[in-house]
Amino acid sequence: SATILETVGITGFGDGQNVNSADWTPVSRYFIGDSEKYYEVNGSIFSPTSWEVAGAKAFNKIISKYKIGQKITFGALGNSHAFQTKGWRGGAIGGNGITWTTAEAAELNLKTEPNQGPMLLQVHLKPFIAPGKLDVQNVSLFVNNKFIKKWAFSELKFQKIEAELGELKSEIVNIKFSIPNATAPSDLGVSGDRRKLGIAVAELILCSGKNCN
């Protein structure tokens, strides 16, 4: 796994070396802030003048490439961080790593080759349900702003869902889960968790033909 220094582009830094002796060569990186804005950094990351809000062109550059059939895994040790954009928080570590949606909408962006035939989206998830207080979790799927499918989950268990997407014409694939009744457990009196929970996602795969299981 990458160190903090490697993440910001500082390499050749040995164990036990004083941080002040590192070669802080100016680098160009993209970061995502809490405000969900994308920033381009040119020069020292410690200088406010190095940070600029990235536009749409720069935004496309930082969308991670995705290979059709690749498994996206969630949780602290998964690879989903490369694709998440907003509405996600808290990756759990365990035998079945998960990441919760924590807003009324959660999105991922993938960059892939378009026109690869009809696509199928497979997701392994568990809804947040509180029997007697929140009996149903409604989830709608949108891909590139197009409504695809809606589910009404009423069981607090992991389940696999699928949705046929047809052929994707764009190389940028935006996957959005709309969860209008996402609720904080603290508001229901079932725990002290103040996150606005909707679904806990473990795995997601975009596949076509033989790539699907």
Coordinates of C-alpha atoms in Angstrom, one line a residue, residues 114-119 165-169:
P114 CA -17.7 2.0 -24.9
N115 CA -19.8 -0.2 -27.3
Q116 CA -18.9 -3.6 -25.8
G117 CA -22.4 -5.0 -26.1
P118 CA -25.2 -5.2 -23.6
M119 CA -24.1 -4.7 -20.1
L165 CA -28.1 -1.7 -18.8
G166 CA -28.1 -2.3 -22.5
E167 CA -25.1 -1.1 -24.6
L168 CA -23.2 1.9 -23.1
K169 CA -22.2 4.5 -25.7

